[in-house]
């Protein structure tokens, strides 16, 4: 169908992680903090769940490990950093399109009923 | 501790994942827990890690199975269900933890009680083939002037009689278990030894794991090699499980025996108590009495038989009774009218079910009730929880998920909860099983608390509960979600009304809680009564000293009588030295004592044709030294106690119990009266005192007639024990007593020390067990109810916020609001409490025999239980009520 067909769909925690990493490379704990901060506390990643998600995203080649960015001064040297791959960026975009389609479907599905009540 | 738990959980991860991420995870978790705000609680972190372990394992498994996750594949949707369930549950860790723990306690208690009942009642002794057909023979008779006497103890003549004349059995065997001395010198110790006829092992159908058992050809006193069979435990402990043990020599009762075989682990013969060695019966019988082959008076063995095909227990009993009455050759008239019967191997000494078994059966019922209460509560919680998600579910339906699929997701959730509960139950069973093993220490538990059988029972229970708990709420939620998806409204107050299903669940739960609390109350009052009951003695203050010596057969024939006489007077002579121990306040000798040996002898009262009888039978006798009454704590009501020097050769005197004085000489003073005991050729003994009644053998017994004569004047009965009372706890005297006795007599091989209370404790066990189980079940039921009522009331409140806001703005008072919020739960609690009370009143008749001086309708217990329940319900609905009172109408309506 679409060229993004071989892309795995991303939902839930995976989506939150991709979205957080779309702004630049981060280490695990930072992903947790930023995801929570950006969503106003709505997204709360727990440690175990986060690393399971990272593992899956790595396996699916949506993210990859990278060197410590120079901007991350003062942080622990040993930390591993992750960033989005091109493939990850495409998967993120594909999910955005899917959600938009879904949102409009819901609007259509609910509109006539609210008129009838 | 937390750190250790994390590390432990991380070790459970698959290797690849662990090596790659565990250091990072630990680091991040540490940092997350150092946050000042938004810090996850330890519970959240642990459930998260646990879930990660499970989910990563599932991922790995799926990868290994190469399951492609294309929609519609049954395996992949199963994984999806499981994932959905886990994720949904983890979003609500409090609810999940609460459900898993209560279910775990409920299931764990249930399977533990099942294991106990299984051990005590269902499964016979281990390794017995077809145990339902194996029975023990009992006889019951009523000697003139005594109470009815039922026992499995018989002599060799009875065994021979049954063997030659009774056709009801395919096989027949005799056995006797006692404490025998094994080893010699400093290594000697007492061991439980079963002496068995050569037919014993063949009858039970057990096979040795090493060597052979002894057979009929070995059961011969003339055999020089004296075979002995080791239990698995002693083989492991004393012989390191070595196969070379066969043919080696073991000294039992100072005689060398040849080890011929080893019994399998857990084999205890025909009873449940562990046994260490088996020897041929022919080695014991000649030690009991010289005329063992012909006497009808000595009773030392039990007889077991395997019923022949098509012979019922009743038929066997009838045939035994006829054969015995016809063949009895002794001179006790009541034995000619004796009744014989057979009972299963699990029966107690009197051929009836043991008190432990009876109580255990009740407690199995109790744990089923508890499980029911826990489930009723969880179903109610699940319904409320699913209602809250109706909107979410209706969106799923609108997006095209089938109703069956949504329902399946909800059931998967309940199943996941149930399985979590089962895992928790295993931990609970491990704990409770250990406790049960300590309480029932004299039963051979051949399996660990958690074994494959128990695992299977727990898993099946959990699956069944999960299905039931999932299906009902899921069906309701889906039908509601459907109507709301179809635009029929109904989500808003869907579930705000308390439907009949939920009301009946709540009523069930309240009723069961009351029932459990009443049971706990009745049992704990029984225990208190049993502990504080006046026994007429002070059992905790008295140290009982029993002496063992080598067999008289070891003495040359001309010295046997002299040695026998020396042994008889030794305890009396030892009194002086024992009283010299500074901490000993009183010391006495007794032949026959409370909760010990009990003797009845012939008795004549001048002026009476026959001795009056009570329901407890005729009078029993003991021979005691001076200071006896002061030592055991029985008070002398009138007259005097025995004096020092009164005994063999002095004038005959007697002291009678209060009940005996009143029964034999009603309306008269017993002092100065005369009685003739033991033999009518003896002179009259003058009654010099009246003693308070004392229990003879049971915590619960009607007062019985008893009389005392001075130690040394007894004829025809014997077996003296030393009784000591000290300044401190009785057992503190033990080292000094052992030292003094060893110095006085080098031939003493074994000194057994213990308090009278230790002999009473087994009788307290049913009440201890009952109180512990019922009280913990009752408290658990109350806690589940507390959480249940609280969360459902809060949920209903959240649905009716708007209604309440309107009412507040219309001027409703706080009382009105409280009634509105609590309404449903107050009704169900009251109905439940009355149902529970009604059930308890109905069950009272059946529980009454298990209680101790407490009416099964004790108003204090009933009041307390109902009060506890109402208080709990009130406590649970107080916070939601307070919240309702704080609702600001303006804000609530604006939020809508």
PDB file of N, CA and C in Angstrom, chain B residues 55 58-59 61-63 65-85 87 405 408-409 412:
ATOM      1  N   UNK B  55       7.670  -9.554  30.784  1.00  0.00           N
ATOM      2  CA  UNK B  55       7.430  -9.146  29.395  1.00  0.00           C
ATOM      3  C   UNK B  55       8.650  -9.399  28.517  1.00  0.00           C
ATOM      4  N   UNK B  58       8.666 -12.909  27.729  1.00  0.00           N
ATOM      5  CA  UNK B  58       7.653 -13.211  26.711  1.00  0.00           C
ATOM      6  C   UNK B  58       8.175 -12.812  25.332  1.00  0.00           C
ATOM      7  N   UNK B  59       8.772 -11.601  25.245  1.00  0.00           N
ATOM      8  CA  UNK B  59       9.348 -11.148  23.962  1.00  0.00           C
ATOM      9  C   UNK B  59      10.354 -12.166  23.436  1.00  0.00           C
ATOM     10  N   UNK B  61      10.655 -15.298  24.205  1.00  0.00           N
ATOM     11  CA  UNK B  61       9.986 -16.544  23.848  1.00  0.00           C
ATOM     12  C   UNK B  61       9.375 -16.435  22.459  1.00  0.00           C
ATOM     13  N   UNK B  62       8.738 -15.271  22.232  1.00  0.00           N
ATOM     14  CA  UNK B  62       8.070 -15.084  20.952  1.00  0.00           C
ATOM     15  C   UNK B  62       9.089 -15.066  19.824  1.00  0.00           C
ATOM     16  N   UNK B  63      10.212 -14.390  20.097  1.00  0.00           N
ATOM     17  CA  UNK B  63      11.257 -14.353  19.076  1.00  0.00           C
ATOM     18  C   UNK B  63      11.754 -15.767  18.794  1.00  0.00           C
ATOM     19  N   UNK B  65      10.111 -18.501  19.120  1.00  0.00           N
ATOM     20  CA  UNK B  65       9.094 -19.259  18.390  1.00  0.00           C
ATOM     21  C   UNK B  65       8.887 -18.707  16.976  1.00  0.00           C
ATOM     22  N   UNK B  66       9.533 -17.572  16.714  1.00  0.00           N
ATOM     23  CA  UNK B  66       9.383 -16.892  15.422  1.00  0.00           C
ATOM     24  C   UNK B  66       7.921 -16.685  15.073  1.00  0.00           C
ATOM     25  N   UNK B  67       7.196 -16.233  16.040  1.00  0.00           N
ATOM     26  CA  UNK B  67       5.787 -15.946  15.770  1.00  0.00           C
ATOM     27  C   UNK B  67       5.682 -14.592  15.089  1.00  0.00           C
ATOM     28  N   UNK B  68       5.120 -14.582  13.913  1.00  0.00           N
ATOM     29  CA  UNK B  68       4.924 -13.307  13.234  1.00  0.00           C
ATOM     30  C   UNK B  68       3.689 -12.653  13.816  1.00  0.00           C
ATOM     31  N   UNK B  69       3.818 -11.384  14.158  1.00  0.00           N
ATOM     32  CA  UNK B  69       2.677 -10.723  14.780  1.00  0.00           C
ATOM     33  C   UNK B  69       1.767 -10.134  13.724  1.00  0.00           C
ATOM     34  N   UNK B  70       1.220 -10.987  12.885  1.00  0.00           N
ATOM     35  CA  UNK B  70       0.198 -10.438  11.999  1.00  0.00           C
ATOM     36  C   UNK B  70      -1.143 -10.622  12.677  1.00  0.00           C
ATOM     37  N   UNK B  71      -2.002  -9.624  12.544  1.00  0.00           N
ATOM     38  CA  UNK B  71      -3.259  -9.650  13.276  1.00  0.00           C
ATOM     39  C   UNK B  71      -4.053 -10.912  12.930  1.00  0.00           C
ATOM     40  N   UNK B  72      -4.717 -11.457  13.896  1.00  0.00           N
ATOM     41  CA  UNK B  72      -5.587 -12.598  13.629  1.00  0.00           C
ATOM     42  C   UNK B  72      -4.937 -13.914  14.000  1.00  0.00           C
ATOM     43  N   UNK B  73      -3.597 -13.975  13.990  1.00  0.00           N
ATOM     44  CA  UNK B  73      -2.956 -15.222  14.402  1.00  0.00           C
ATOM     45  C   UNK B  73      -3.293 -15.487  15.871  1.00  0.00           C
ATOM     46  N   UNK B  74      -3.782 -16.679  16.163  1.00  0.00           N
ATOM     47  CA  UNK B  74      -4.248 -16.928  17.535  1.00  0.00           C
ATOM     48  C   UNK B  74      -3.142 -16.750  18.572  1.00  0.00           C
ATOM     49  N   UNK B  75      -1.926 -17.173  18.226  1.00  0.00           N
ATOM     50  CA  UNK B  75      -0.852 -17.055  19.210  1.00  0.00           C
ATOM     51  C   UNK B  75      -0.557 -15.592  19.497  1.00  0.00           C
ATOM     52  N   UNK B  76      -0.519 -14.803  18.401  1.00  0.00           N
ATOM     53  CA  UNK B  76      -0.158 -13.414  18.621  1.00  0.00           C
ATOM     54  C   UNK B  76      -1.257 -12.694  19.389  1.00  0.00           C
ATOM     55  N   UNK B  77      -2.522 -13.062  19.157  1.00  0.00           N
ATOM     56  CA  UNK B  77      -3.564 -12.350  19.895  1.00  0.00           C
ATOM     57  C   UNK B  77      -3.550 -12.782  21.355  1.00  0.00           C
ATOM     58  N   UNK B  78      -3.085 -14.015  21.591  1.00  0.00           N
ATOM     59  CA  UNK B  78      -2.949 -14.457  22.975  1.00  0.00           C
ATOM     60  C   UNK B  78      -1.901 -13.606  23.688  1.00  0.00           C
ATOM     61  N   UNK B  79      -0.769 -13.389  22.978  1.00  0.00           N
ATOM     62  CA  UNK B  79       0.267 -12.540  23.556  1.00  0.00           C
ATOM     63  C   UNK B  79      -0.274 -11.137  23.786  1.00  0.00           C
ATOM     64  N   UNK B  80      -1.057 -10.679  22.803  1.00  0.00           N
ATOM     65  CA  UNK B  80      -1.612  -9.326  22.949  1.00  0.00           C
ATOM     66  C   UNK B  80      -2.513  -9.248  24.173  1.00  0.00           C
ATOM     67  N   UNK B  81      -3.347 -10.284  24.338  1.00  0.00           N
ATOM     68  CA  UNK B  81      -4.242 -10.299  25.500  1.00  0.00           C
ATOM     69  C   UNK B  81      -3.440 -10.208  26.784  1.00  0.00           C
ATOM     70  N   UNK B  82      -2.410 -11.052  26.847  1.00  0.00           N
ATOM     71  CA  UNK B  82      -1.607 -11.093  28.061  1.00  0.00           C
ATOM     72  C   UNK B  82      -0.972  -9.738  28.308  1.00  0.00           C
ATOM     73  N   UNK B  83      -0.483  -9.131  27.236  1.00  0.00           N
ATOM     74  CA  UNK B  83       0.171  -7.839  27.382  1.00  0.00           C
ATOM     75  C   UNK B  83      -0.809  -6.773  27.817  1.00  0.00           C
ATOM     76  N   UNK B  84      -1.984  -6.824  27.183  1.00  0.00           N
ATOM     77  CA  UNK B  84      -3.012  -5.853  27.541  1.00  0.00           C
ATOM     78  C   UNK B  84      -3.345  -5.983  29.024  1.00  0.00           C
ATOM     79  N   UNK B  85      -3.533  -7.233  29.445  1.00  0.00           N
ATOM     80  CA  UNK B  85      -3.929  -7.473  30.827  1.00  0.00           C
ATOM     81  C   UNK B  85      -2.868  -6.948  31.783  1.00  0.00           C
ATOM     82  N   UNK B  87      -0.538  -4.749  31.257  1.00  0.00           N
ATOM     83  CA  UNK B  87      -0.387  -3.301  31.223  1.00  0.00           C
ATOM     84  C   UNK B  87      -1.517  -2.627  31.985  1.00  0.00           C
ATOM     85  N   UNK B 405     -13.921 -10.023  21.665  1.00  0.00           N
ATOM     86  CA  UNK B 405     -12.514  -9.700  21.881  1.00  0.00           C
ATOM     87  C   UNK B 405     -12.348  -8.829  23.128  1.00  0.00           C
ATOM     88  N   UNK B 408     -12.782 -10.807  26.072  1.00  0.00           N
ATOM     89  CA  UNK B 408     -11.651 -11.674  26.329  1.00  0.00           C
ATOM     90  C   UNK B 408     -10.517 -10.917  27.027  1.00  0.00           C
ATOM     91  N   UNK B 409     -10.378  -9.649  26.630  1.00  0.00           N
ATOM     92  CA  UNK B 409      -9.336  -8.848  27.271  1.00  0.00           C
ATOM     93  C   UNK B 409      -9.614  -8.707  28.763  1.00  0.00           C
ATOM     94  N   UNK B 412      -8.918 -11.902  30.497  1.00  0.00           N
ATOM     95  CA  UNK B 412      -7.476 -12.100  30.607  1.00  0.00           C
ATOM     96  C   UNK B 412      -6.945 -11.362  31.827  1.00  0.00           C
TER      97      UNK B 412
END
